[in-house]
CSV table of C-alpha atoms in Angstrom, one decimal:
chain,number,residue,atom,x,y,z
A,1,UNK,CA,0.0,0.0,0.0
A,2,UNK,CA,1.5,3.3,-0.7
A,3,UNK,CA,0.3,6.8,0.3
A,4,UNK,CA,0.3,10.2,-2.0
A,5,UNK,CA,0.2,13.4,-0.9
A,6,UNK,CA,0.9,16.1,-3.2
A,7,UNK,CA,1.9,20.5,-1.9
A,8,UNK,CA,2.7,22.8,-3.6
A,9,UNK,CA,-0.8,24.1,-5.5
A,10,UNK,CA,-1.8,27.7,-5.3
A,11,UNK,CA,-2.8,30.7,-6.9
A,12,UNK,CA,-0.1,31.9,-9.8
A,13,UNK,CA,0.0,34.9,-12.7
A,14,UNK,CA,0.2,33.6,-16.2
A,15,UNK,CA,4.0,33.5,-16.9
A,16,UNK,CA,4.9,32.5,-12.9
A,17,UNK,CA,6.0,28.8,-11.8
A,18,UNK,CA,5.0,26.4,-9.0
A,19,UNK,CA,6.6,23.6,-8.1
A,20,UNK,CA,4.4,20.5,-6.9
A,21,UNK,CA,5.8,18.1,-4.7
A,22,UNK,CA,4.5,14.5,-3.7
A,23,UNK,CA,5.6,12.3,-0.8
A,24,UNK,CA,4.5,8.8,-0.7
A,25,UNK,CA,4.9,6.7,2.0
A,26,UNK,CA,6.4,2.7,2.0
A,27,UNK,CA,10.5,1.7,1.4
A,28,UNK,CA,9.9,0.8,-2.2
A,29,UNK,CA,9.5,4.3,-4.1
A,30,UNK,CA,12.2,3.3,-6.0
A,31,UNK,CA,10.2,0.3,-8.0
A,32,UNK,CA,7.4,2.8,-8.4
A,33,UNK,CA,6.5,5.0,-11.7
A,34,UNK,CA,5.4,8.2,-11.0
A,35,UNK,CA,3.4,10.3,-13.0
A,36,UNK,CA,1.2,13.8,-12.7
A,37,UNK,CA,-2.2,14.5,-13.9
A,38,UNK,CA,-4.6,17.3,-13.8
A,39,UNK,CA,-8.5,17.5,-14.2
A,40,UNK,CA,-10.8,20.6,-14.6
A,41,UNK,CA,-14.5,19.9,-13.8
A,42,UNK,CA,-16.7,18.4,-16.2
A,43,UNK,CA,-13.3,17.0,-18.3
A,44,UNK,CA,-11.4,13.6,-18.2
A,45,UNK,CA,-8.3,13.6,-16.4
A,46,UNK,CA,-5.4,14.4,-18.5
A,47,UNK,CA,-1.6,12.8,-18.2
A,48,UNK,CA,0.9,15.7,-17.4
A,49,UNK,CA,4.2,13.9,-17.0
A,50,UNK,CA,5.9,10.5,-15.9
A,51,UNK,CA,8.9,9.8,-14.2
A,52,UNK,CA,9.8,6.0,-14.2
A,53,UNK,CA,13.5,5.1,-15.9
A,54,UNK,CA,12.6,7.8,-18.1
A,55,UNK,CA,10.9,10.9,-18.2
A,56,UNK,CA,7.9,11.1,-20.7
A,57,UNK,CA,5.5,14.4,-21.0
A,58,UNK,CA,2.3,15.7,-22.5
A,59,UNK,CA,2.6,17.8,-25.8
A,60,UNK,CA,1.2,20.4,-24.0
A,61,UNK,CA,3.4,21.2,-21.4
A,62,UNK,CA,6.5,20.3,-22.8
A,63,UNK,CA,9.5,22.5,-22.2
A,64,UNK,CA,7.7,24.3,-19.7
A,65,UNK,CA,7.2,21.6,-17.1
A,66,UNK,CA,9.7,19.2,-15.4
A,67,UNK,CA,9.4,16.0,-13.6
A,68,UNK,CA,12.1,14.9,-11.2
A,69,UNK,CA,12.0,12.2,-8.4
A,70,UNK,CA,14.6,11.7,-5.5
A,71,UNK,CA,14.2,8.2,-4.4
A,72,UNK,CA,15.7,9.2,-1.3
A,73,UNK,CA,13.0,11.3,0.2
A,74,UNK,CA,10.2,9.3,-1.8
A,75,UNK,CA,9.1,12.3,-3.4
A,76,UNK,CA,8.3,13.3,-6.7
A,77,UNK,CA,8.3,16.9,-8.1
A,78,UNK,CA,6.6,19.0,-10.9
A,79,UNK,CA,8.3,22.3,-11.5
A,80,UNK,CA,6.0,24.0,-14.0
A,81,UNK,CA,7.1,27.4,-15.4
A,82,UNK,CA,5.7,29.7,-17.8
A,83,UNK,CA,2.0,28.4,-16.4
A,84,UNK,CA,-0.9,29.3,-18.4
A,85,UNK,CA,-4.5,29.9,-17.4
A,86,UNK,CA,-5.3,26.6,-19.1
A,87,UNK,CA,-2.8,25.1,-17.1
A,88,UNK,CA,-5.5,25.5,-14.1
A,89,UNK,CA,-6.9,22.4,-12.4
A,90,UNK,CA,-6.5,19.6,-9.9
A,91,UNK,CA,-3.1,18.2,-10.0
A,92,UNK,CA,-3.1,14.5,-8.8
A,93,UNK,CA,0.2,12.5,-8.2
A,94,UNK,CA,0.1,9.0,-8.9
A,95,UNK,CA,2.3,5.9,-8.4
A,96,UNK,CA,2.4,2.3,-10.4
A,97,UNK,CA,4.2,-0.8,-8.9
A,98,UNK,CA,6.9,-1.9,-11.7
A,99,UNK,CA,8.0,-5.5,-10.8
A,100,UNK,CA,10.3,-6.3,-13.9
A,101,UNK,CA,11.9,-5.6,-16.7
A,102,UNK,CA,8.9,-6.9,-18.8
A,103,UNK,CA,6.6,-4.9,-16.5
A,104,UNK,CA,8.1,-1.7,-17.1
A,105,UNK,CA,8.1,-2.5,-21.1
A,106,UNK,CA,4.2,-2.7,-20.8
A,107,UNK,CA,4.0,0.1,-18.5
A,108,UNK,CA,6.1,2.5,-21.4
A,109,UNK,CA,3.2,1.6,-23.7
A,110,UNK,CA,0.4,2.9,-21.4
A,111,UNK,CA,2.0,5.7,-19.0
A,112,UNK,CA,-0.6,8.2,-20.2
A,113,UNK,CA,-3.9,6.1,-19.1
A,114,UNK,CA,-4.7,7.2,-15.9
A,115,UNK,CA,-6.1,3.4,-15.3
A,116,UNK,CA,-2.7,2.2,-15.6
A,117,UNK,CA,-1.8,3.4,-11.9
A,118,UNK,CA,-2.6,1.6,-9.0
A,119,UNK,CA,-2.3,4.7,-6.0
A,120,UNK,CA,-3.6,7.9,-6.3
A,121,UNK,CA,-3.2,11.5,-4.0
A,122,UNK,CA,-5.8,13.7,-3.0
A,123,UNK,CA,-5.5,16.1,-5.4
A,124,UNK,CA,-3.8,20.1,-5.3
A,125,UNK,CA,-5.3,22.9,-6.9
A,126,UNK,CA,-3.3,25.3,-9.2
A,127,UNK,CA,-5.2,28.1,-11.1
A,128,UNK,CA,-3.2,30.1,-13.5
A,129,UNK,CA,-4.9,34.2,-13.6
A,130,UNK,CA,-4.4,36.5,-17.0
């Protein structure tokens, strides 16, 4: 069982950065892909990055956001600059058990679908003003 909880959300200019942070709990992290997604009401939630041998990003917030881990403090990080207004919504954290070599192969191929991950965090809000 592992625990999210993501920080780091708040209220930003267009042009301004935030940096999201997520601890999880357990002494595996380092088996774990993490990824980030965000949700606006009434839309689907949409991948925003993955961390997990290799870093992988949405077209859309490429070159302006960054995903880092450090294994150490079982924590994974979004530094987003340059934030837009339609960068605003929910920003969930969320964490998939990678076993193998083979399992990790699989998990490359579906990263972005959100029912690829097995643990989920509560969710941080960060709206992006013009």
């Amino acid at each position: 069982q592992v625990h999210l909880v993501e920080s780091g959300g708040g209220l930003v200019q267009a042009g301004g950065s935030l940096r999201l942070s997520c601890v999880a709990s357990g002494r595996t992290f380092s088996a774990y892909a993490m990824a980030w997604f965000r949700q606006v009401p009434g839309k689907e939630r949409e991948f925003v990055a993955a961390s997990g041998g290799s870093t992988f990003y949405a077209d859309s917030v490429k070159g302006r956001f960054t995903i880092s881990r450090d294994n150490a403090k079982t924590a994974v990080y979004l530094q987003m600059n340059s934030l837009k207004p339609e960068d605003t919504a929910v920003y969930y954290c969320a964490a998939k058990y990678v076993s193998s070599s083979y399992a990790y192969a699989l998990y490359v191929q579906a990263r972005t679908d959100q029912n690829e991950y097995d643990y989920w965090g509560q969710g941080t809000q960060v709206t992006v003003s013009s």
